[in-house]
Coordinates of C-alpha atoms in Angstrom, one line a residue:
X1 CA 181.5 173.0 -29.3
X2 CA 182.5 169.5 -30.0
X3 CA 181.9 168.7 -25.8
X4 CA 178.4 170.3 -26.5
X5 CA 177.9 168.0 -29.6
X6 CA 178.9 165.5 -27.6
X7 CA 176.4 165.4 -24.7
X8 CA 173.5 166.5 -27.0
X9 CA 175.4 163.1 -28.7
X10 CA 174.8 160.9 -25.7
X11 CA 171.8 162.8 -23.9
X12 CA 170.6 161.2 -27.5
X13 CA 171.5 157.7 -27.7
X14 CA 170.2 157.6 -24.1
X15 CA 167.1 159.2 -24.9
X16 CA 166.9 157.3 -27.6
X17 CA 167.6 153.6 -26.3
X18 CA 164.7 155.0 -23.9
X19 CA 162.4 155.4 -26.0
X20 CA 162.8 152.7 -27.6
X21 CA 162.7 150.6 -24.0
X22 CA 159.1 152.9 -23.5
X23 CA 157.6 152.0 -27.4
X24 CA 158.6 148.4 -26.5
X25 CA 157.5 147.4 -23.6
X26 CA 153.8 150.3 -25.0
X27 CA 153.5 147.1 -27.4
X28 CA 153.2 144.6 -25.3
X29 CA 151.0 146.5 -23.9
X30 CA 148.9 146.5 -26.1
X31 CA 149.7 142.6 -27.3
X32 CA 148.0 141.8 -23.8
X33 CA 145.6 144.1 -24.3
X34 CA 144.6 142.8 -27.7
X35 CA 144.7 139.2 -26.4
X36 CA 142.8 140.4 -23.6
X37 CA 140.7 141.9 -25.8
X38 CA 140.3 139.2 -28.0
X39 CA 139.4 137.1 -25.2
X40 CA 136.7 138.8 -23.8
X41 CA 135.6 139.5 -27.9
X42 CA 135.5 135.6 -27.7
X43 CA 133.7 135.5 -24.5
X44 CA 131.6 137.7 -25.0
X45 CA 131.2 136.2 -28.4
X46 CA 130.1 132.4 -26.8
X47 CA 127.5 134.7 -24.3
X48 CA 125.5 136.9 -27.5
X49 CA 125.7 133.0 -29.0
X50 CA 123.9 131.6 -25.6
X51 CA 122.0 134.5 -25.7
X52 CA 120.9 133.9 -28.8
X53 CA 119.3 130.5 -27.8
X54 CA 117.7 131.5 -25.5
X55 CA 115.7 134.3 -27.6
X56 CA 115.3 131.8 -29.8
X57 CA 114.0 130.1 -27.6
X58 CA 111.8 132.3 -26.0
X59 CA 110.5 133.4 -28.4
X60 CA 109.2 130.4 -30.1
X61 CA 107.7 129.2 -26.5
X62 CA 106.0 132.6 -26.4
X63 CA 104.7 132.2 -29.5
X64 CA 103.8 128.7 -28.8
X65 CA 101.8 130.3 -25.8
X66 CA 100.1 132.8 -28.1
X67 CA 99.1 131.1 -30.4
X68 CA 97.6 128.4 -27.2
X69 CA 96.4 131.6 -25.9
X70 CA 94.8 132.9 -29.0
X71 CA 93.2 129.7 -29.6
X72 CA 91.9 129.1 -26.5
X73 CA 90.7 132.6 -26.3
X74 CA 88.7 132.1 -30.1
X75 CA 87.5 129.2 -28.0
X76 CA 86.4 131.3 -25.7
X77 CA 85.3 134.2 -27.4
X78 CA 83.2 130.7 -29.8
X79 CA 81.6 129.5 -26.1
X80 CA 80.7 133.4 -25.8
X81 CA 78.9 133.6 -28.4
X82 CA 77.0 130.6 -29.0
X83 CA 76.6 131.1 -25.7
X84 CA 74.8 134.7 -25.8
X85 CA 73.2 133.2 -28.2
X86 CA 71.2 130.8 -27.0
X87 CA 70.6 133.5 -24.2
X88 CA 68.7 135.5 -26.9
X89 CA 67.1 132.5 -28.3
X90 CA 65.1 132.3 -24.4
X91 CA 65.4 134.8 -23.9
X92 CA 63.6 136.0 -27.1
X93 CA 61.2 132.1 -26.2
X94 CA 60.4 134.5 -22.8
X95 CA 60.0 137.8 -23.3
X96 CA 57.4 136.6 -26.1
X97 CA 55.7 133.9 -22.9
X98 CA 55.7 137.1 -21.3
X99 CA 54.7 139.4 -23.5
X100 CA 52.0 136.5 -24.1
X101 CA 51.0 136.6 -20.9
X102 CA 50.6 139.7 -20.3
X103 CA 48.0 139.7 -23.0
X104 CA 46.8 136.8 -21.2
X105 CA 46.8 139.4 -18.2
X106 CA 45.4 142.0 -20.6
X107 CA 42.4 140.0 -21.8
X108 CA 41.9 138.4 -18.0
X109 CA 41.6 142.7 -17.1
X110 CA 39.3 143.5 -19.7
X111 CA 37.6 140.3 -18.4
X112 CA 37.1 141.3 -15.8
X113 CA 36.0 144.6 -16.3
X114 CA 33.6 143.6 -17.7
X115 CA 32.4 140.8 -15.1
X116 CA 32.5 143.6 -12.8
X117 CA 30.3 146.0 -14.7
X118 CA 27.7 143.2 -15.2
X119 CA 27.8 142.6 -11.1
X120 CA 28.2 145.8 -10.2
X121 CA 25.2 146.6 -13.4
X122 CA 23.1 143.6 -11.7
X123 CA 23.5 145.3 -7.7
X124 CA 22.2 148.7 -9.3
X125 CA 19.4 146.2 -10.8
X126 CA 18.5 144.7 -7.8
X127 CA 18.6 147.7 -5.3
X128 CA 15.9 149.4 -8.3
X129 CA 14.7 145.3 -8.4
X130 CA 14.0 145.5 -4.7
X131 CA 11.7 148.5 -4.2
X132 CA 9.8 146.3 -7.2
X133 CA 10.3 143.4 -5.6
X134 CA 8.6 144.9 -1.5
X135 CA 5.8 145.2 -3.7
X136 CA 5.7 142.3 -5.7
X137 CA 6.2 140.2 -3.1
X138 CA 4.5 141.8 0.7
X139 CA 0.7 140.5 1.1
X140 CA 2.2 137.3 0.1
X141 CA 4.2 137.1 3.8
X142 CA 2.3 136.1 6.9
X143 CA 3.4 136.9 10.5
X144 CA 2.8 133.7 12.7
X145 CA 1.8 133.7 16.9
X146 CA 0.6 131.5 19.0
X147 CA -2.2 134.4 19.1
X148 CA -0.4 136.9 21.1
X149 CA 3.2 136.7 20.1
X150 CA 4.6 137.3 16.5
X151 CA 6.8 133.9 16.7
X152 CA 7.9 133.3 13.3
X153 CA 6.9 134.3 9.6
X154 CA 5.7 132.2 6.4
X155 CA 4.5 133.2 2.7
X156 CA 1.8 131.8 0.7
X157 CA 2.3 129.2 -1.8
X158 CA -0.3 127.4 -3.7
X159 CA -2.7 124.8 -2.5
X160 CA -3.5 121.6 -4.1
X161 CA -6.4 119.9 -5.8
X162 CA -7.5 116.2 -4.3
X163 CA -10.5 114.3 -4.5
X164 CA -13.2 115.9 -2.8
X165 CA -11.4 118.3 -2.1
X166 CA -9.5 121.7 -3.6
X167 CA -7.3 123.5 -1.4
X168 CA -5.9 126.2 -3.3
X169 CA -3.5 128.6 -0.7
X170 CA -1.9 127.3 1.9
X171 CA 1.6 129.0 4.1
X172 CA 5.2 127.8 4.6
X173 CA 7.4 129.1 7.0
X174 CA 10.1 126.8 9.1
X175 CA 8.3 123.7 11.6
X176 CA 10.5 124.8 14.4
X177 CA 8.0 127.6 14.4
X178 CA 4.6 125.6 15.1
X179 CA 6.2 122.3 16.6
X180 CA 5.4 123.5 19.9
X181 CA 2.4 126.2 19.7
X182 CA -0.8 124.6 21.1
X183 CA -2.3 127.1 18.8
X184 CA -1.2 128.7 15.0
X185 CA -2.6 132.3 14.0
X186 CA -1.3 133.9 9.9
X187 CA -2.0 137.0 10.2
X188 CA -1.4 138.3 6.3
X189 CA -0.3 141.3 4.9
X190 CA -3.7 143.4 5.4
X191 CA -4.3 142.9 9.1
X192 CA -6.4 140.2 8.8
X193 CA -5.7 136.6 10.7
X194 CA -7.2 133.3 10.4
X195 CA -6.3 129.9 12.6
X196 CA -4.0 127.7 10.4
X197 CA -3.6 124.2 10.6
X198 CA 0.1 121.4 10.2
X199 CA -0.8 120.1 7.1
X200 CA 2.9 118.5 6.4
X201 CA 6.2 119.1 8.2
X202 CA 9.7 117.9 8.0
X203 CA 11.4 118.0 11.2
X204 CA 14.7 116.8 10.3
X205 CA 14.6 119.7 7.6
X206 CA 12.5 122.1 9.3
X207 CA 10.3 122.9 6.6
X208 CA 6.4 123.0 7.9
X209 CA 3.5 123.0 5.1
X210 CA 0.4 124.9 6.8
X211 CA -3.5 124.6 6.0
X212 CA -6.6 127.6 7.0
X213 CA -8.8 125.5 9.3
X214 CA -11.6 124.9 6.0
X215 CA -12.0 122.3 4.2
X216 CA -11.9 125.3 1.2
X217 CA -8.5 126.1 2.6
X218 CA -9.9 129.8 3.0
X219 CA -10.5 129.6 6.7
X220 CA -13.8 131.5 5.7
X221 CA -12.2 133.7 4.1
X222 CA -11.8 135.4 1.2
X223 CA -8.1 134.7 -0.1
X224 CA -8.8 135.9 -4.1
X225 CA -6.2 138.7 -4.3
X226 CA -3.1 136.9 -2.5
X227 CA -1.0 135.5 -5.3
X228 CA 0.8 132.6 -3.5
X229 CA 4.8 133.2 -4.4
X230 CA 6.9 130.3 -7.1
X231 CA 9.2 128.3 -5.6
X232 CA 12.5 128.7 -7.7
X233 CA 14.4 125.7 -8.5
X234 CA 17.5 125.9 -5.8
X235 CA 20.0 123.4 -7.9
X236 CA 20.1 126.7 -9.9
X237 CA 21.3 128.4 -7.2
X238 CA 25.2 130.4 -7.2
X239 CA 27.8 131.1 -4.4
X240 CA 28.1 135.4 -4.8
X241 CA 23.7 135.2 -5.8
X242 CA 22.3 138.8 -4.7
X243 CA 19.3 138.2 -2.1
X244 CA 16.5 138.9 0.3
X245 CA 14.3 138.2 3.3
X246 CA 11.2 139.9 3.9
X247 CA 9.9 138.6 6.8
X248 CA 9.1 140.5 10.9
X249 CA 12.1 140.2 12.8
X250 CA 12.2 141.0 17.1
X251 CA 9.4 139.8 18.6
X252 CA 8.1 137.1 21.4
X253 CA 7.7 136.8 24.6
X254 CA 11.2 138.6 25.8
X255 CA 12.1 140.5 23.1
X256 CA 9.1 143.7 21.2
X257 CA 10.3 145.2 18.5
X258 CA 8.4 144.3 16.1
X259 CA 9.7 145.1 13.1
X260 CA 6.9 144.5 11.2
X261 CA 7.2 143.4 6.9
X262 CA 11.3 143.6 7.1
X263 CA 13.2 143.2 4.1
X264 CA 17.2 142.7 4.2
X265 CA 19.8 141.2 1.7
X266 CA 22.7 140.0 0.8
X267 CA 24.4 137.1 -1.0
X268 CA 24.7 133.5 -1.2
X269 CA 27.6 132.6 0.8
X270 CA 28.0 129.2 0.2
X271 CA 25.4 126.2 -1.1
X272 CA 25.1 122.8 0.5
X273 CA 26.0 123.5 3.8
X274 CA 25.5 121.3 7.3
X275 CA 24.4 122.8 10.0
X276 CA 22.5 121.1 13.6
X277 CA 20.0 123.2 14.7
X278 CA 18.5 122.1 17.5
X279 CA 19.8 119.0 17.7
X280 CA 18.8 118.2 14.8
X281 CA 21.8 117.7 11.9
X282 CA 20.5 119.7 8.6
X283 CA 21.6 118.7 6.1
X284 CA 22.1 120.7 2.1
X285 CA 21.2 124.6 3.6
X286 CA 21.9 128.0 1.4
X287 CA 24.8 129.9 3.8
X288 CA 23.2 134.2 3.4
X289 CA 25.0 136.8 5.0
X290 CA 21.2 138.9 4.6
X291 CA 20.4 140.0 8.3
X292 CA 18.1 137.8 10.0
X293 CA 17.3 138.0 13.9
X294 CA 14.5 135.6 15.7
X295 CA 10.4 136.4 14.3
X296 CA 12.4 135.8 10.6
X297 CA 12.5 132.3 10.9
X298 CA 9.5 130.5 8.7
X299 CA 10.1 134.3 6.4
X300 CA 10.9 133.6 2.9
X301 CA 15.0 133.5 0.8
X302 CA 14.4 135.6 -2.6
X303 CA 16.3 135.5 -6.2
X304 CA 16.3 139.1 -7.5
X305 CA 13.4 137.6 -9.7
X306 CA 11.1 137.0 -6.9
X307 CA 10.7 134.0 -6.7
X308 CA 11.3 131.6 -3.1
X309 CA 14.6 130.0 -3.1
X310 CA 14.6 129.2 -0.2
X311 CA 13.1 129.6 3.2
X312 CA 15.5 131.2 6.7
X313 CA 16.4 128.4 9.7
X314 CA 18.9 129.0 11.5
X315 CA 21.7 131.5 12.2
X316 CA 24.1 131.9 14.3
X317 CA 24.5 133.6 17.3
X318 CA 26.6 137.2 17.0
X319 CA 29.4 135.6 19.8
X320 CA 29.9 132.9 17.1
X321 CA 29.7 134.6 14.0
X322 CA 28.1 137.7 12.4
X323 CA 26.4 137.9 9.7
X324 CA 26.0 133.7 8.9
X325 CA 22.6 133.3 8.5
X326 CA 20.8 129.8 6.5
X327 CA 18.0 128.8 5.0
X328 CA 16.5 125.8 3.3
X329 CA 16.8 125.3 0.0
X330 CA 13.4 125.7 -1.8
X331 CA 13.4 122.2 -3.9
X332 CA 13.3 120.8 0.0
X333 CA 10.0 123.1 0.4
X334 CA 8.6 120.4 -2.8
X335 CA 9.4 117.8 -1.8
X336 CA 8.1 117.7 1.5
X337 CA 4.7 118.8 -0.9
X338 CA 4.5 116.1 -2.2
X339 CA 4.1 114.4 0.8
X340 CA 0.4 115.4 1.4
X341 CA -1.7 113.2 -0.5
X342 CA -4.8 114.3 -2.7
X343 CA -7.9 113.7 -1.4
X344 CA -6.3 114.1 2.1
X345 CA -6.6 116.4 5.2
X346 CA -5.0 115.1 7.7
X347 CA -1.0 116.0 8.9
X348 CA 2.2 114.4 7.1
X349 CA 5.0 113.5 7.5
X350 CA 7.7 113.6 5.2
X351 CA 10.6 110.7 4.5
X352 CA 13.5 111.3 4.9
X353 CA 15.9 108.8 3.0
X354 CA 18.5 107.0 4.7
X355 CA 21.3 105.3 4.4
X356 CA 22.6 104.8 7.3
X357 CA 25.9 106.2 7.4
X358 CA 28.1 109.2 9.6
X359 CA 30.2 110.4 8.0
X360 CA 33.1 113.3 8.1
X361 CA 35.5 115.5 5.8
X362 CA 39.1 114.1 5.3
X363 CA 41.7 115.1 7.6
X364 CA 44.7 116.5 5.7
X365 CA 47.0 113.9 7.2
X366 CA 45.1 111.3 5.6
X367 CA 44.7 113.0 2.3
X368 CA 48.6 113.2 2.5
X369 CA 49.6 109.8 4.3
X370 CA 47.8 107.9 0.7
X371 CA 50.3 110.6 -1.3
X372 CA 47.1 113.0 -2.7
X373 CA 46.0 110.2 -4.5
X374 CA 42.9 112.2 -3.6
X375 CA 42.3 114.9 -1.9
X376 CA 37.7 115.1 -1.0
X377 CA 35.7 112.7 -0.7
X378 CA 33.3 111.4 2.9
X379 CA 34.9 109.5 5.5
X380 CA 32.3 106.4 7.3
X381 CA 32.7 107.0 10.3
X382 CA 30.4 104.6 11.3
X383 CA 27.1 102.8 9.3
X384 CA 24.6 100.7 9.9
X385 CA 21.2 100.2 7.6
X386 CA 20.5 100.3 4.3
X387 CA 24.9 100.9 4.0
X388 CA 25.7 98.1 6.0
X389 CA 23.7 95.9 3.3
X390 CA 25.0 97.2 0.5
X391 CA 28.7 96.0 1.7
X392 CA 29.7 99.8 2.9
X393 CA 32.5 99.2 5.3
X394 CA 34.1 102.1 8.0
X395 CA 37.3 104.3 7.2
X396 CA 35.5 104.0 3.2
X397 CA 36.1 107.1 2.0
X398 CA 32.2 108.2 -0.5
X399 CA 33.8 109.9 -3.7
X400 CA 30.6 109.4 -6.2
X401 CA 27.1 108.8 -5.4
X402 CA 25.7 107.8 -8.7
X403 CA 27.6 110.1 -11.4
X404 CA 27.7 112.9 -8.5
X405 CA 31.1 114.6 -7.2
X406 CA 31.7 113.6 -3.3
X407 CA 34.2 116.5 -2.3
X408 CA 33.8 116.6 1.9
X409 CA 30.9 115.3 3.6
X410 CA 28.2 118.1 3.6
X411 CA 28.3 117.5 0.1
X412 CA 27.3 113.7 0.5
X413 CA 23.9 114.5 3.2
X414 CA 23.6 117.1 0.5
X415 CA 23.6 115.3 -2.1
X416 CA 21.5 112.3 -1.0
X417 CA 18.6 114.7 0.7
X418 CA 18.7 116.6 -3.0
X419 CA 18.0 113.8 -5.4
X420 CA 17.7 110.2 -3.7
X421 CA 14.4 109.2 -2.1
X422 CA 13.0 105.9 -0.7
X423 CA 13.5 103.3 -2.5
X424 CA 15.8 105.1 -4.5
X425 CA 19.0 103.2 -5.6
X426 CA 22.5 104.8 -5.2
X427 CA 25.2 103.1 -7.2
X428 CA 28.5 104.6 -4.5
X429 CA 32.3 104.9 -5.3
X430 CA 34.7 103.7 -3.3
X431 CA 38.2 104.4 -2.0
X432 CA 38.8 101.4 -0.1
X433 CA 42.5 99.7 0.9
X434 CA 44.1 101.5 -2.0
X435 CA 41.8 101.1 -4.5
X436 CA 38.5 102.3 -6.4
X437 CA 35.6 99.3 -5.7
X438 CA 31.9 100.5 -6.4
X439 CA 28.6 98.8 -3.9
X440 CA 24.9 99.5 -4.3
X441 CA 22.9 101.0 -1.7
X442 CA 19.1 100.7 -1.3
X443 CA 17.4 104.7 0.2
X444 CA 14.9 103.3 2.6
X445 CA 13.0 106.0 5.0
X446 CA 14.8 107.3 8.0
X447 CA 13.8 105.8 11.4

């Protein structure tokens, strides 16, 4: 029993000693762990402090950037708002302008519709008037012949009363119609034929005024039923005006159509045309698109009131241009008529106004080279006679004749033929070497 107790005691002592050792070792490990934990804690604290500092720095930086971004965003929004406001105002203004343009366009369309209606009505009226016009004037139209073949047309016009002579009726035609005829015959609407003499002529403007071969201008026939046609003021003729031609095309030795009293219609295509006919330059012609042919020459060109506004003189060869014909304006007929001296029965020649100037239109390159300082006028290519004496030079550009603006060379010659006579004086406004100069030129008769 004592042995067992002793053994147990010994075992307890051994066990107690081992347990103490283990406890001591465990305490050492715990201390070591605590020391290591304290180090790790310190290190973590340091790192946490550093992280906190970085976090503060980042927060501060982000705050600045956010503030800056916010400021930039606010500025951008403000700029966008200002731009939007400006654009809105501009757009409103543009819309207002467009609205105004639309309104103006509407007015233009309304005006155009009204004018179109007027034009349509005018043409409807002109068609109705054409029949009335034909009945009204046909008895005053004559056919000009050599006694065998129809050469051209003409019309009855008022004569003149002079000292010791009374010629109540004359016949107007184109000079080229009667120029080479040894005998001139006029056949009236009722078929009566009488012999005619050239009383006044103008080869330059292709006008001839004929009288009946009798001192009283009747040729022995009763002409009281013939109503002279009235001459209108051709200065009032405008592009687009409706016109009518009445004549007898298509006869002559080579073409015997014999289409007597043919009425055709058209419009004024242009005014103040200059055209060379039979090697003679004719200024101030009316361009028309009414159909005319051989035999129409010398016939009247009417307006819708039945007044004569021109005399048919020529047409462009259809191979060169279709529907292009020309008439001498009625004012030129009147001027040739005024050349007849009261009391005289012999032939008279109308004196053509002359300056001695040859001119052409301005070339586009010339206008461009002068910086568009002028866009029209007549460029002088040759000068002689009164113009040379008056100081006009080659290469001068004529801009005005007195107060009349000159746009091209055709207009220069047209104005000279329409408004001036030998003995008149003209003040020319001329563009020369970059400056405007004025010269005065005396009009003379063409030699």
